[in-house]
Amino acid sequence: MQKHNQKEHLYKLLVIGDLGVGKTSIIKRYVHQNFSPHYRATIGVDFALKVLNWDADTVVRLQLWDIAGQERFGNMTRVYYREAMGAFIVFDVTRPATFEAVTKWKEDLDSKLVLPNGKPVPAVLLANKCDQGIDVLMNNGIKMDQFCKENGFVGWFETSAKAHVWHMDFHLSPAGMRDGHL
Ligand code: GDP
Ligand code: MG
């Protein structure tokens, strides 16, 4: 129930990365707490809404945008990125090529979108399918903290849409972000 003096914040967040890395599954897990092992490519742009009761006075609505079949770079991504406040860039730990694509996604994002204050959009790296136990990062000796620093990611998390170890911790204060009436 909405209280009289309750503040609402709406944030558009992008979930991007190569086809099949688990973007749709992560969104489904986070928003609907379920997982389906059946592969189906998402068609069309899609978004899911997650409502967080941040504190007694604040409601945060996260609009999670699923790139939905537009998993190649082109002018479509520009439209899709518009007015986003943050992005998750996802790769599949079992497929090294999807990790190599991460920097391309970051460049595509930064070349087409900046925050109203002129800064780059905060991007978090998600190493998905960590339930699979085949870790391309470990095998290649990649230091993720260093990778994030060098490529402008605010941080990274190992995730699994399947095993439900994924959690999204927001260390950003809603008051510190632009009031996102999109
Ligand atoms: P998208 O193309 O990035 O949206 O990827 P999907 O969400 O459609 O997932 C692609 C395939 O990977 C599907 O068969 C999913 O069931 C599977 N998948 C997604 N996330 C995970 C995960 O964390 N662990 C495992 N084992 N499979 C996953
Ligand atoms: Mg999808």
PDB file of C-alpha atoms and ligand atoms in Angstrom, residues 19-20 22-25 39-43 66-69 71, ligand 2:
ATOM      1  CA  LEU A  19      22.880 -14.632 -27.273  1.00  0.00           C
ATOM      2  CA  GLY A  20      22.349 -17.519 -24.865  1.00  0.00           C
ATOM      3  CA  GLY A  22      21.281 -16.215 -19.738  1.00  0.00           C
ATOM      4  CA  LYS A  23      19.962 -12.652 -19.794  1.00  0.00           C
ATOM      5  CA  THR A  24      16.308 -13.641 -19.956  1.00  0.00           C
ATOM      6  CA  SER A  25      16.851 -16.356 -17.340  1.00  0.00           C
ATOM      7  CA  TYR A  39      15.990 -22.564 -24.530  1.00  0.00           C
ATOM      8  CA  ARG A  40      13.907 -20.069 -26.395  1.00  0.00           C
ATOM      9  CA  ALA A  41      15.276 -16.930 -27.920  1.00  0.00           C
ATOM     10  CA  THR A  42      13.458 -13.835 -26.837  1.00  0.00           C
ATOM     11  CA  ILE A  43      11.752 -11.990 -29.625  1.00  0.00           C
ATOM     12  CA  ASP A  66      15.888  -7.584 -21.907  1.00  0.00           C
ATOM     13  CA  ILE A  67      17.717  -7.043 -25.177  1.00  0.00           C
ATOM     14  CA  ALA A  68      15.442  -9.676 -26.592  1.00  0.00           C
ATOM     15  CA  GLY A  69      16.828 -10.947 -29.835  1.00  0.00           C
ATOM     16  CA  GLU A  71      21.933  -9.293 -29.759  1.00  0.00           C
TER      17      GLU A  71
HETATM   18 MG    MG B   2      16.784 -13.790 -24.121  1.00  0.00          MG
END
